Short mmCIF file of C-alpha atoms (C1' of nucleotides) in Angstrom, two decimals:
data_model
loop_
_atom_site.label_atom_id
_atom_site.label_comp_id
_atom_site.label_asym_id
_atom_site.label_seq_id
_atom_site.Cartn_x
_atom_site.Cartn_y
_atom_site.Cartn_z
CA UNK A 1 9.64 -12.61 0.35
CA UNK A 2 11.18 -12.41 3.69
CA UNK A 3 10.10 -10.80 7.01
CA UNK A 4 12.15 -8.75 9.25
CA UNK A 5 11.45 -7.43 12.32
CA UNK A 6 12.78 -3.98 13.14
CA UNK A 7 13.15 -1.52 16.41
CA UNK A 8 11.25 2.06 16.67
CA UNK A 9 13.36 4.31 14.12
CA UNK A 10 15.18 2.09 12.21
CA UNK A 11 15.06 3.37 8.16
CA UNK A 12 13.22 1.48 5.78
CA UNK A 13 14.83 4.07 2.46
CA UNK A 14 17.05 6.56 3.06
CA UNK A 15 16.84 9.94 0.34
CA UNK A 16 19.30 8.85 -2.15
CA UNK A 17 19.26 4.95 -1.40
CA UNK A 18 19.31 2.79 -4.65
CA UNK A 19 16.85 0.00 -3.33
CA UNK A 20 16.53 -3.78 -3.98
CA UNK A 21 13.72 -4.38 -2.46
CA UNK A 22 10.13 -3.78 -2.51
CA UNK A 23 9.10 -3.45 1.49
CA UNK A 24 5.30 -3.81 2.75
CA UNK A 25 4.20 -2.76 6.19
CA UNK A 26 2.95 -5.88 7.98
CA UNK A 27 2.64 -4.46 11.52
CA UNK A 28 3.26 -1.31 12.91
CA UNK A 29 3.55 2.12 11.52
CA UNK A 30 6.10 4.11 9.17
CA UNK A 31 6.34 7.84 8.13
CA UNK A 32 7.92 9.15 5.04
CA UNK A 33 9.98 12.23 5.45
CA UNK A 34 12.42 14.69 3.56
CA UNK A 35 14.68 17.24 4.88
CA UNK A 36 15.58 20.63 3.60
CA UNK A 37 18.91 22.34 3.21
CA UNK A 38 18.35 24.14 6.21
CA UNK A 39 17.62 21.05 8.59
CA UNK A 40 13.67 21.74 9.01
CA UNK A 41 11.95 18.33 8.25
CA UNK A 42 8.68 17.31 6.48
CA UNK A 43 6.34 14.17 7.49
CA UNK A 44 4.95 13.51 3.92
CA UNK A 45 2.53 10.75 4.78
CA UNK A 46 2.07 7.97 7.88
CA UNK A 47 2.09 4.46 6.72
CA UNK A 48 -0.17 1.83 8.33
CA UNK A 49 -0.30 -1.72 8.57
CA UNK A 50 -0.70 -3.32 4.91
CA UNK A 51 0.46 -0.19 3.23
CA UNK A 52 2.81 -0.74 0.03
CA UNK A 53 6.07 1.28 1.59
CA UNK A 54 8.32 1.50 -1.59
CA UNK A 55 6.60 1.14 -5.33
CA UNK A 56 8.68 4.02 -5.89
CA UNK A 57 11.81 2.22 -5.48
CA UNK A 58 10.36 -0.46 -7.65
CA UNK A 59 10.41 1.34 -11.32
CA UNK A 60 12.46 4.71 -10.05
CA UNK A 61 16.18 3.91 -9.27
CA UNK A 62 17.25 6.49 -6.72
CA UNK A 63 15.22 7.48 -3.96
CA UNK A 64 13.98 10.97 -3.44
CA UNK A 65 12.66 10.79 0.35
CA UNK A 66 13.55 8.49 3.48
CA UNK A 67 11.11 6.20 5.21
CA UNK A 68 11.27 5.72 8.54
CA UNK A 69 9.82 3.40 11.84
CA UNK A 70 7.37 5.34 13.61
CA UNK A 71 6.88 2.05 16.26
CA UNK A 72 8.55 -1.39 15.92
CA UNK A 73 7.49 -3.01 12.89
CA UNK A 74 7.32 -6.01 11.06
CA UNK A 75 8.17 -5.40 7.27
CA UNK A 76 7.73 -7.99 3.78
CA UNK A 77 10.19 -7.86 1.96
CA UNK A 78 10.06 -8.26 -2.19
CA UNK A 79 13.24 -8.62 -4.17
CA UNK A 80 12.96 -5.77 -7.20
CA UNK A 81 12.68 -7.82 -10.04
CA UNK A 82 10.76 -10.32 -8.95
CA UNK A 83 7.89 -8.05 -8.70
CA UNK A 84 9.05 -6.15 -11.83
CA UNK A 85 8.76 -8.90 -13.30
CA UNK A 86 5.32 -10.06 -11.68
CA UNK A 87 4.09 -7.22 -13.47
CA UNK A 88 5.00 -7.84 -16.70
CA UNK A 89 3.40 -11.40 -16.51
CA UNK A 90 0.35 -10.45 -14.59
CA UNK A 91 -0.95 -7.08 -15.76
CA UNK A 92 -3.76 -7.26 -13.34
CA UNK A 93 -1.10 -6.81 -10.95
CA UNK A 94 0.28 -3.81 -12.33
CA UNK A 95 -3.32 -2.21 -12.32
CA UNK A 96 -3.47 -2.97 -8.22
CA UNK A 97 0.35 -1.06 -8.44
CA UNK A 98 -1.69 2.21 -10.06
CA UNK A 99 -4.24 1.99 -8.43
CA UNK A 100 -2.27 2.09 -4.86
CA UNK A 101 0.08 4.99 -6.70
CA UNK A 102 -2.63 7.13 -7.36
CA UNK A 103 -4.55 7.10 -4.50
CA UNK A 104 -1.12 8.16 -2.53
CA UNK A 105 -1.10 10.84 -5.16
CA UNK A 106 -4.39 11.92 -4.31
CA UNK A 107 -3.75 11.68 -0.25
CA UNK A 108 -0.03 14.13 -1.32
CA UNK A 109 -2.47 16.29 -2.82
CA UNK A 110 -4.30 16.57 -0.08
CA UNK A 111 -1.50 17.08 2.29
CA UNK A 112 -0.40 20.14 -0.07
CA UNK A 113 -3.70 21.65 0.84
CA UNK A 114 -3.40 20.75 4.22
CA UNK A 115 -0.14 22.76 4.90
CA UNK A 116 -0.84 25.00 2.56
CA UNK A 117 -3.95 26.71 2.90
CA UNK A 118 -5.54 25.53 6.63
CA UNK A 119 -4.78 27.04 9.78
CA UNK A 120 -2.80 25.11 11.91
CA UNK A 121 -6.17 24.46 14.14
CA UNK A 122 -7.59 22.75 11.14
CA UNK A 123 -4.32 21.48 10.10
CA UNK A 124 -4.40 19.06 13.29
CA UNK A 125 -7.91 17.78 13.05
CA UNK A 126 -7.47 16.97 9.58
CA UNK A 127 -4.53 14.46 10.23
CA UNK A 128 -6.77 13.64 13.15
CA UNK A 129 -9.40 12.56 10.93
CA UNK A 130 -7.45 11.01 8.20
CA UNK A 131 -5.79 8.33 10.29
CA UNK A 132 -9.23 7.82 12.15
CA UNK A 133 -10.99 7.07 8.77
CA UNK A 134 -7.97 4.75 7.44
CA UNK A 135 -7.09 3.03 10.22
CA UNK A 136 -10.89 2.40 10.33
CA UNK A 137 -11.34 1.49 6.75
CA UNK A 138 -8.49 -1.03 7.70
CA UNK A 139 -9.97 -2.59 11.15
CA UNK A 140 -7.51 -1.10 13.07
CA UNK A 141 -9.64 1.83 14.75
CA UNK A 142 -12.16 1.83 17.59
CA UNK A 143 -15.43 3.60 16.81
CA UNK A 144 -14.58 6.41 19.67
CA UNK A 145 -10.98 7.01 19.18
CA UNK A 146 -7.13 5.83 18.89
CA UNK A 147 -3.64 5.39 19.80
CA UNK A 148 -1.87 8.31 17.98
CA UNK A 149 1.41 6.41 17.25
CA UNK A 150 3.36 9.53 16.94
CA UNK A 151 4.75 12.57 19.23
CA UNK A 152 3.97 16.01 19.19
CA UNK A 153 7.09 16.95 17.55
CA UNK A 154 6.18 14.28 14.39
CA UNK A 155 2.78 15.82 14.45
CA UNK A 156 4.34 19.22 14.13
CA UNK A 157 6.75 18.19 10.99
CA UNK A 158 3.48 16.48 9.11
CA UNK A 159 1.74 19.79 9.78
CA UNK A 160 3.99 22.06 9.10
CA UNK A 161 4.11 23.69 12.45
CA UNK A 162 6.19 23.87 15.74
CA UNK A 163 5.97 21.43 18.34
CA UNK A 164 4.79 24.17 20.76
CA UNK A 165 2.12 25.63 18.65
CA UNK A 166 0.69 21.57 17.97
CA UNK A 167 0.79 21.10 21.70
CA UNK A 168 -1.11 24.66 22.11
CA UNK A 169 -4.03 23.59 19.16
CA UNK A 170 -4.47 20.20 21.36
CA UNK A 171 -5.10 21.65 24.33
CA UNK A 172 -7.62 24.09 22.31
CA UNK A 173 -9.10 21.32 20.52
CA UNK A 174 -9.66 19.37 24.01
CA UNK A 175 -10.68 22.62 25.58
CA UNK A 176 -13.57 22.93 22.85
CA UNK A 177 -14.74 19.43 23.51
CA UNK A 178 -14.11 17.99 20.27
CA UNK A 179 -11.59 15.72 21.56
CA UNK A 180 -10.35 14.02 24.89
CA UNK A 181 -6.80 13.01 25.03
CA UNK A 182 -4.50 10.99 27.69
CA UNK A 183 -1.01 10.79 26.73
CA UNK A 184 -1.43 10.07 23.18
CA UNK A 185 -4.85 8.20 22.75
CA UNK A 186 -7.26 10.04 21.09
CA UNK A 187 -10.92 9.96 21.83
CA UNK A 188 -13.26 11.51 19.87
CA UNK A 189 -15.84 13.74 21.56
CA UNK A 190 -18.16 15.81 18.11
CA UNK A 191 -16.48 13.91 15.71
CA UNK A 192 -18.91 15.67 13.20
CA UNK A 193 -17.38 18.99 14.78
CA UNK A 194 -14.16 17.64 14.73
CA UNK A 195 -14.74 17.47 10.55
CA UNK A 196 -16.14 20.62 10.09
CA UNK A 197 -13.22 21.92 11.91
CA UNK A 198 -10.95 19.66 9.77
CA UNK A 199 -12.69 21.07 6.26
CA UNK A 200 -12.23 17.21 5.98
CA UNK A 201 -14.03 14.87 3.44
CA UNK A 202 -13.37 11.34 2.69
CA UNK A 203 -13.13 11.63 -0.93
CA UNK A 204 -9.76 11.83 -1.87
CA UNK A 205 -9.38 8.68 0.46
CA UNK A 206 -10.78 6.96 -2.72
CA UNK A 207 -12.43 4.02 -0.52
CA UNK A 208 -15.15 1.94 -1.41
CA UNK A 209 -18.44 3.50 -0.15
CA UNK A 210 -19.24 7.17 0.16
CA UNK A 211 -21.07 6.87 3.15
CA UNK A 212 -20.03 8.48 6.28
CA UNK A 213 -17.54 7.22 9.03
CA UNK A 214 -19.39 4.66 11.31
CA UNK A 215 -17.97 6.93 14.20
CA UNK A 216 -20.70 9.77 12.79
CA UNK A 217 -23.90 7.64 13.98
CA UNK A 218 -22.52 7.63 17.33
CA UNK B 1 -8.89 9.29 -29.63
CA UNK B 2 -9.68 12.77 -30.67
CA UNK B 3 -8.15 16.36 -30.27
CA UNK B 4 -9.87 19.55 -28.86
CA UNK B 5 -9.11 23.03 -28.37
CA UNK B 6 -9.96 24.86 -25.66
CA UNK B 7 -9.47 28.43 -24.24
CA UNK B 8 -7.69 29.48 -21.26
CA UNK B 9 -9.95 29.03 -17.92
CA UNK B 10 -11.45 25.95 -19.46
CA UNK B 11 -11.90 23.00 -16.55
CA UNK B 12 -10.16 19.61 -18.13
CA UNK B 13 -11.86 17.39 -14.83
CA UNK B 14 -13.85 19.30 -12.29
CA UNK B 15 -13.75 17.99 -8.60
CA UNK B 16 -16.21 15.34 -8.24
CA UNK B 17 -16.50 14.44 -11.91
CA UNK B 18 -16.71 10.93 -13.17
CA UNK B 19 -14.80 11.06 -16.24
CA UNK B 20 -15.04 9.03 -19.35
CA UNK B 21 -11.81 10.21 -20.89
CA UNK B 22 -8.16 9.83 -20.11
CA UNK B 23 -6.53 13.24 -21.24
CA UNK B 24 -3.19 14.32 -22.76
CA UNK B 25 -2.04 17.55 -22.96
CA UNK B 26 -0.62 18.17 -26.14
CA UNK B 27 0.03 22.14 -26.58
CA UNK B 28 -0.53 24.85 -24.36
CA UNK B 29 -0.14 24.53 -19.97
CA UNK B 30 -2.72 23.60 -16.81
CA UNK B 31 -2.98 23.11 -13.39
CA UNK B 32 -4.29 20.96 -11.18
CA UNK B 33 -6.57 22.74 -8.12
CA UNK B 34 -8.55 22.02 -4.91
CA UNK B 35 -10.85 24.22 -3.07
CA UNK B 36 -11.19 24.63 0.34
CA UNK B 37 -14.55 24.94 2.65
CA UNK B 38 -13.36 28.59 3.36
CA UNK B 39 -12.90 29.13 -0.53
CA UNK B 40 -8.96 29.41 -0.84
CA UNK B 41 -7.57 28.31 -3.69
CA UNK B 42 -4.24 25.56 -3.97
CA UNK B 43 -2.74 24.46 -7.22
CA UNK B 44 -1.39 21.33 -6.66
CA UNK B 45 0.78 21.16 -9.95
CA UNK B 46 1.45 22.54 -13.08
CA UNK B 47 0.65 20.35 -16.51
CA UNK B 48 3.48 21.30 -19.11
CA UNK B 49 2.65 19.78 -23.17
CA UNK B 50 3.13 16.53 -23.34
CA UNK B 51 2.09 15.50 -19.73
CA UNK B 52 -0.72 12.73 -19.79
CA UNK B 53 -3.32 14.87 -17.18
CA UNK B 54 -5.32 12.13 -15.55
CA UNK B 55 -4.14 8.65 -15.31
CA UNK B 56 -6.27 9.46 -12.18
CA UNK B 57 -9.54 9.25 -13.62
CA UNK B 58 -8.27 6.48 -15.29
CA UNK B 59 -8.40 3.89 -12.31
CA UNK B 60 -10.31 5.90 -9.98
CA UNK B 61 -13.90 6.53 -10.25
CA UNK B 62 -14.47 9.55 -8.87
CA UNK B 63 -11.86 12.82 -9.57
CA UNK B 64 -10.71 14.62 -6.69
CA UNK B 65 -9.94 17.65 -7.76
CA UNK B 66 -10.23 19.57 -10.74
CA UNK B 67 -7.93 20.72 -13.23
CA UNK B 68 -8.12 24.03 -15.65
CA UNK B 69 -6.12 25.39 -18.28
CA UNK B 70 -3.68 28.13 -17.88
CA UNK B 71 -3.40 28.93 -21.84
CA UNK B 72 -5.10 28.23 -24.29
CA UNK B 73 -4.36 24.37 -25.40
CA UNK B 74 -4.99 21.72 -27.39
CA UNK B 75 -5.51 17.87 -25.65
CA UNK B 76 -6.01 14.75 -26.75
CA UNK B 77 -9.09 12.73 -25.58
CA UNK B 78 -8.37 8.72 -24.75
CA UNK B 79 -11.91 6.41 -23.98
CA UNK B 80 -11.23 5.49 -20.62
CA UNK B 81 -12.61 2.23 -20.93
CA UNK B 82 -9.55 1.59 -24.57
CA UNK B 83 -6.89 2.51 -21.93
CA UNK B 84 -7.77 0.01 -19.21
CA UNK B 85 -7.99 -2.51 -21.61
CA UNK B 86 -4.74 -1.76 -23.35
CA UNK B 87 -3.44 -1.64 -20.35
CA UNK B 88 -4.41 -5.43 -19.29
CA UNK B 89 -3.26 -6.46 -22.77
CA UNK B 90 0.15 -4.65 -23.23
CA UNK B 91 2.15 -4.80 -19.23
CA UNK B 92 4.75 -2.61 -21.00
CA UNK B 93 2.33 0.46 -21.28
CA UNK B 94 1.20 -0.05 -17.49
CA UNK B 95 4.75 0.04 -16.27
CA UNK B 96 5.03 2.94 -18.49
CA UNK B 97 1.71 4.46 -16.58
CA UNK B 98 2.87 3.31 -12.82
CA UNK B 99 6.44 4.82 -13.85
CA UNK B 100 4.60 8.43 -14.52
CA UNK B 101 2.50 8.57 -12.10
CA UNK B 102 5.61 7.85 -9.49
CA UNK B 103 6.79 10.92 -10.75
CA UNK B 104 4.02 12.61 -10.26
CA UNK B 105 3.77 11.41 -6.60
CA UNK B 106 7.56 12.49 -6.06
CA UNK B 107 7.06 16.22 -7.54
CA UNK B 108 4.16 16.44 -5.11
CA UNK B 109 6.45 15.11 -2.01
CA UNK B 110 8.37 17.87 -3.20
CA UNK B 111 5.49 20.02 -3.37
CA UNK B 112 4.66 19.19 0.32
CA UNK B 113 7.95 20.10 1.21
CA UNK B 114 7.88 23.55 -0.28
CA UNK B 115 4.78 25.32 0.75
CA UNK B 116 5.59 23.20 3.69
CA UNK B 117 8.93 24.21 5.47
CA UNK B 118 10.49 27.01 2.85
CA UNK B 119 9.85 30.39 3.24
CA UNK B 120 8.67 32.75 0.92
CA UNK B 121 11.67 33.39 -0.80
CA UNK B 122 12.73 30.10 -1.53
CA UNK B 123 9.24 28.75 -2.20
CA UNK B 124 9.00 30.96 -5.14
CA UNK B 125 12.80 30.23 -6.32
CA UNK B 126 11.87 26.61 -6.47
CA UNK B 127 8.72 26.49 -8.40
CA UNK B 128 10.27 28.76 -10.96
CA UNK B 129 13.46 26.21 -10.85
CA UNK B 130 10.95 23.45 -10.97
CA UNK B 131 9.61 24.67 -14.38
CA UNK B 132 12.95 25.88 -15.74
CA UNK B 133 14.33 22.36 -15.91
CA UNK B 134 11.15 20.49 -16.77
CA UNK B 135 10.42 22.77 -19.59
CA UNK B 136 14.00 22.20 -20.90
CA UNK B 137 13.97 18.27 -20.48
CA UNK B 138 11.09 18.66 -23.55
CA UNK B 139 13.28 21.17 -24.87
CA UNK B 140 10.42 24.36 -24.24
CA UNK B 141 12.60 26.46 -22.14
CA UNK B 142 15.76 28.28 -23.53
CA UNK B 143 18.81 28.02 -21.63
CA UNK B 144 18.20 31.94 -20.52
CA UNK B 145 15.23 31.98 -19.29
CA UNK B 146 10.87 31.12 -20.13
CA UNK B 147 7.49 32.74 -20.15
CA UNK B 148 6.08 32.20 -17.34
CA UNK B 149 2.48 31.38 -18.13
CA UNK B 150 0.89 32.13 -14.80
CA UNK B 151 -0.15 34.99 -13.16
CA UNK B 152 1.23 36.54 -9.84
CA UNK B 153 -2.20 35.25 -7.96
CA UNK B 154 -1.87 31.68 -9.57
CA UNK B 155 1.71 31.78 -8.59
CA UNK B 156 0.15 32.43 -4.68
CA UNK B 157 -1.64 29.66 -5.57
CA UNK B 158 0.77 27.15 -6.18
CA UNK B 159 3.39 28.32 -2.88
CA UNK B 160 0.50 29.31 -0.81
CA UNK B 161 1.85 32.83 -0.65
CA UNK B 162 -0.41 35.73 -1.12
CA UNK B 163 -0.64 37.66 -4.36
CA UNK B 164 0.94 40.93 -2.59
CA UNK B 165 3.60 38.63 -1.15
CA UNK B 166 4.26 37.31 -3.87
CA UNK B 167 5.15 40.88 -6.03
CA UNK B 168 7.39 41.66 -3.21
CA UNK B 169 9.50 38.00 -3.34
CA UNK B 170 9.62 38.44 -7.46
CA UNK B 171 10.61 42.07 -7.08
CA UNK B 172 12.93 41.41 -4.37
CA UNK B 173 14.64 38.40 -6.07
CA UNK B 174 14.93 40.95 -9.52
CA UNK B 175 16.57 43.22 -6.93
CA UNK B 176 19.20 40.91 -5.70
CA UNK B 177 20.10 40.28 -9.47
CA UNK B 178 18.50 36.41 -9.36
CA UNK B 179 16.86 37.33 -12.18
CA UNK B 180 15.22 39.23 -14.38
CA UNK B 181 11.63 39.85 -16.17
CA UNK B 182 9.45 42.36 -18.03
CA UNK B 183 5.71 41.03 -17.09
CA UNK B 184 5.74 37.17 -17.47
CA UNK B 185 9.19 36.49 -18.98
CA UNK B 186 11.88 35.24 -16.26
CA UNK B 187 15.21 35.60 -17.23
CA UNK B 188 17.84 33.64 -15.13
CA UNK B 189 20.66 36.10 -14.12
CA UNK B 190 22.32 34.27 -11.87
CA UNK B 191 21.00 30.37 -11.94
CA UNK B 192 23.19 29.56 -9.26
CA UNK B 193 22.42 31.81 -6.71
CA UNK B 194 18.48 30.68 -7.75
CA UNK B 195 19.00 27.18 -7.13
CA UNK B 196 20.71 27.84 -3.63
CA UNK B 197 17.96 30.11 -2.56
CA UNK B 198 15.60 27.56 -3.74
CA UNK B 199 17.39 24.98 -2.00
CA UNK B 200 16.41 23.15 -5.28
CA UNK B 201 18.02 19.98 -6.59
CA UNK B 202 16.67 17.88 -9.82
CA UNK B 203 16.85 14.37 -8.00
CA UNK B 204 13.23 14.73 -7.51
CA UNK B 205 11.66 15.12 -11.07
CA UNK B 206 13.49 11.57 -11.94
CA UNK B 207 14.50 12.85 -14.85
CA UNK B 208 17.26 10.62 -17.21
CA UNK B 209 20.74 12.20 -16.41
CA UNK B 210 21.69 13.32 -12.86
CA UNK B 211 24.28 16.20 -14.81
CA UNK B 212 22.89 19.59 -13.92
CA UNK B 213 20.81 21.52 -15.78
CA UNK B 214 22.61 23.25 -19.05
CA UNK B 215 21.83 26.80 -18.37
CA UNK B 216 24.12 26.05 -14.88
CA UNK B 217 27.34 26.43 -17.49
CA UNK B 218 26.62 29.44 -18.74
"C1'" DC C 1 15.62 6.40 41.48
"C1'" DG C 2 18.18 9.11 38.40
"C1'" DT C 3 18.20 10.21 33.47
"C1'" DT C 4 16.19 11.43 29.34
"C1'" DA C 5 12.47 12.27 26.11
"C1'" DT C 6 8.18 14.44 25.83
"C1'" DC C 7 4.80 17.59 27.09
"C1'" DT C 8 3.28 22.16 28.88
"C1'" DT C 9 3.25 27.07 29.61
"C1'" DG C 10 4.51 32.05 29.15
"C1'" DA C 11 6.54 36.26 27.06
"C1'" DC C 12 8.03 38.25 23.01
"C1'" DC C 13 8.82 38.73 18.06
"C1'" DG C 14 8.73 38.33 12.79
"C1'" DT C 15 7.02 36.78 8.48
"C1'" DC C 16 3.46 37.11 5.92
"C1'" DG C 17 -1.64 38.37 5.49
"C1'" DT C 18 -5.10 42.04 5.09
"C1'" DC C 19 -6.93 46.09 3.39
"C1'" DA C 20 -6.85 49.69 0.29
"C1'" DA C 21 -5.40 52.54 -3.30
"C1'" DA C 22 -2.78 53.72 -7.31
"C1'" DC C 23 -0.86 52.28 -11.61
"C1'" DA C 24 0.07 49.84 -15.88
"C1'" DG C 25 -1.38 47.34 -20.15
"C1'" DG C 26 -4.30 45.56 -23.57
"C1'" DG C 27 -8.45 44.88 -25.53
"C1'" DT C 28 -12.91 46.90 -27.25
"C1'" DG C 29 -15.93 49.98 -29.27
"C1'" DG C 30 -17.39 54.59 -30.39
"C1'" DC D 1 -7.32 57.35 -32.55
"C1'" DC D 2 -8.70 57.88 -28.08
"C1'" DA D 3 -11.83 57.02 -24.02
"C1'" DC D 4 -13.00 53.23 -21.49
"C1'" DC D 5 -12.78 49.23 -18.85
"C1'" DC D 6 -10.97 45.10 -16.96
"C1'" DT D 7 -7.49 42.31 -15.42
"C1'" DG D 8 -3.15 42.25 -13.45
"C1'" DT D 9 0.67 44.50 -11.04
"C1'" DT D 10 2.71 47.55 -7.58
"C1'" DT D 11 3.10 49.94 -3.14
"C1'" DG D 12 2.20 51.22 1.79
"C1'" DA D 13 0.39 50.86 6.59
"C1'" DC D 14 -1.07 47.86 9.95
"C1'" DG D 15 -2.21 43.52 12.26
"C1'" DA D 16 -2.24 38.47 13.44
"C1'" DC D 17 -1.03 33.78 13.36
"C1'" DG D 18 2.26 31.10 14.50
"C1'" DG D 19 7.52 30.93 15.55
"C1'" DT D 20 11.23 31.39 18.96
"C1'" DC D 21 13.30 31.04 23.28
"C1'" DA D 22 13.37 29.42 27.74
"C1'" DA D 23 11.88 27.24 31.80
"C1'" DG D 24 9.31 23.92 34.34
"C1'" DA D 25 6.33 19.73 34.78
"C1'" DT D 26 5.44 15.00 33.66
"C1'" DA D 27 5.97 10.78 32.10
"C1'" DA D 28 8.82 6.73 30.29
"C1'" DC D 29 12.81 3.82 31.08
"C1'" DG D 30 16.82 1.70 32.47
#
DNA sequence: CGTTATCTTGACCGTCGTCAAACAGGGTGG
DNA sequence: CCACCCTGTTTGACGACGGTCAAGATAACG
């Protein structure tokens, strides 16, 4: 296991790579992505600090999507085998590998809803509230807001939408009162509105607790 | 473990469900779904016979989202509790769980993609791509074409189209001589052409052999 | 202090949604 | 066997959400 540090951008997996290591997020944040045939690209999901980059890469031997540096990072790396093999000798290990795989599944699944069937107002505060609750669940978000580590235009390819038309649903969000915003820190004004708005629930999250974000009380 | 059949419409999981059983699809098709506040509909994958359909429910306690059969089918019932133990006893069986459920994760990337950034045209091309080569990697699809065992509205469903928009792709991809079909049966005219306008490629499904698929020859 | 990335705004346009009606097909029962 | 219905498919007219293009304003950064 053996840290790197790495600059704003840099790759983690490229689409196509065949990997030989296993790489966890130690500081900083990562996006996976994949790009169509006709250039457009799609943010797939934002990785956060202590997130499990590349199980995929661990039991499937050619990657089908690119992970990239959203700020500088610090990464872990795992050589392959050693944590194939890990799991062989420690099963309870392998259940912790499921048990991360599926609730990714269930966060892609919500994602396909996202883009599919929400308007791109919704679209924005459901992101919004996604990475509030995580980074929360992970100590890494204040009670009244956060630092958005991404640009309009990354917001637009995890949303499905144009860069323009994000920029035009932030402004309309602020406008409402549901949010504040300098640069790219993100306070939350109604963050009960800012849900309702979102059609968002904490559920497919899968994290302990079914009570309500702290942030609600306040 | 015991088998049941069960009519078309009939919910596998529901949304919110805390299942007992871990459930394999062994005739007959499903889909996974999710609901949104404003009552529109997304399926979020398609369950062809002999896909296992909740490894989810398996490791996580509480299902988010609910799945329903397409035909009528017959499915195996597993006791939740006799996987996760055989699981913890036999490693090889939980590598063979973690390995499906990658899968799984990557067709939904995919998924992401396509209701995502693809337009109509090519978000219908791809799904009926998608099927075209799963079914024939369990040898269910001829090389010429498949029933399609959806409906036009379920078919909105799954590319976040609208059932009117949908007629007009299908009818307009019969037009261009893509393919072919009398009420559910597709027939692949020109598989070629398909893939391109589907800006499909197989890396995704993972499955053994990167050759294309057979009915590319003919 | 210039250079570049990012954000902001406006005018216009197109893909796809909405609404509504007509048209199969395929069961069912009289 | 035929009327009937119900679900699914097909078609058209119209409208809207969000895309496109282009320009200007505002940071970040060397």
């Amino acid at each position: 296991m053996r840290l790197r540090r790495l600059d704003a951008g840099s790759y983690i997996v490229r689409e196509g790579d065949v990997p030989k290591n296993c790489c966890i997020l130690v500081e900083g944040f990562a996006y996976r992505q994949k790009v169509t045939g006709t250039g457009s690209r799609q943010i797939l999901s934002v990785c956060i600090p202590g997130d499990a980059i590349d199980f995929q890469n661990m039991f499937l031997d050619i990657s089908d999507h690119s992970v990239q540096l959203l700020t500088r990072a610090t990464v872990a790396d795992i050589p392959r085998e050693a944590l194939q093999a890990l799991v062989l000798k420690q099963p309870a290990i392998g259940v912790a590998v499921i048990h991360s795989t599926l609730i990714e599944a269930s966060i892609l699944r919500e994602w396909v809803v996202n883009v599919g069937r929400r308007d791109a107002r919704s679209r924005i505060a459901h992101v919004l509230c996604e990475f509030a609750v995580r980074l929360e669940a992970r100590g890494l978000a204040s009670k009244e807001g956060f630092e958005l580590p991404m640009t309009q235009e990354q917001l637009a390819d995890a949303t499905s939408l144009t860069p323009v038309h994000v920029n035009r649903v932030l402004k309309s969000l602020q406008a409402d009162g549901l949010i504040s915003r300098q640069r790219r820190n993100i306070q939350f004004i109604d963050w009960r509105a800012l849900q309702d708005t979102a059609d968002f629930s904490r559920r497919y999250l899968h994290l302990p607790g079914e009570d309500e974000l702290a942030v609600a009380a306040t």
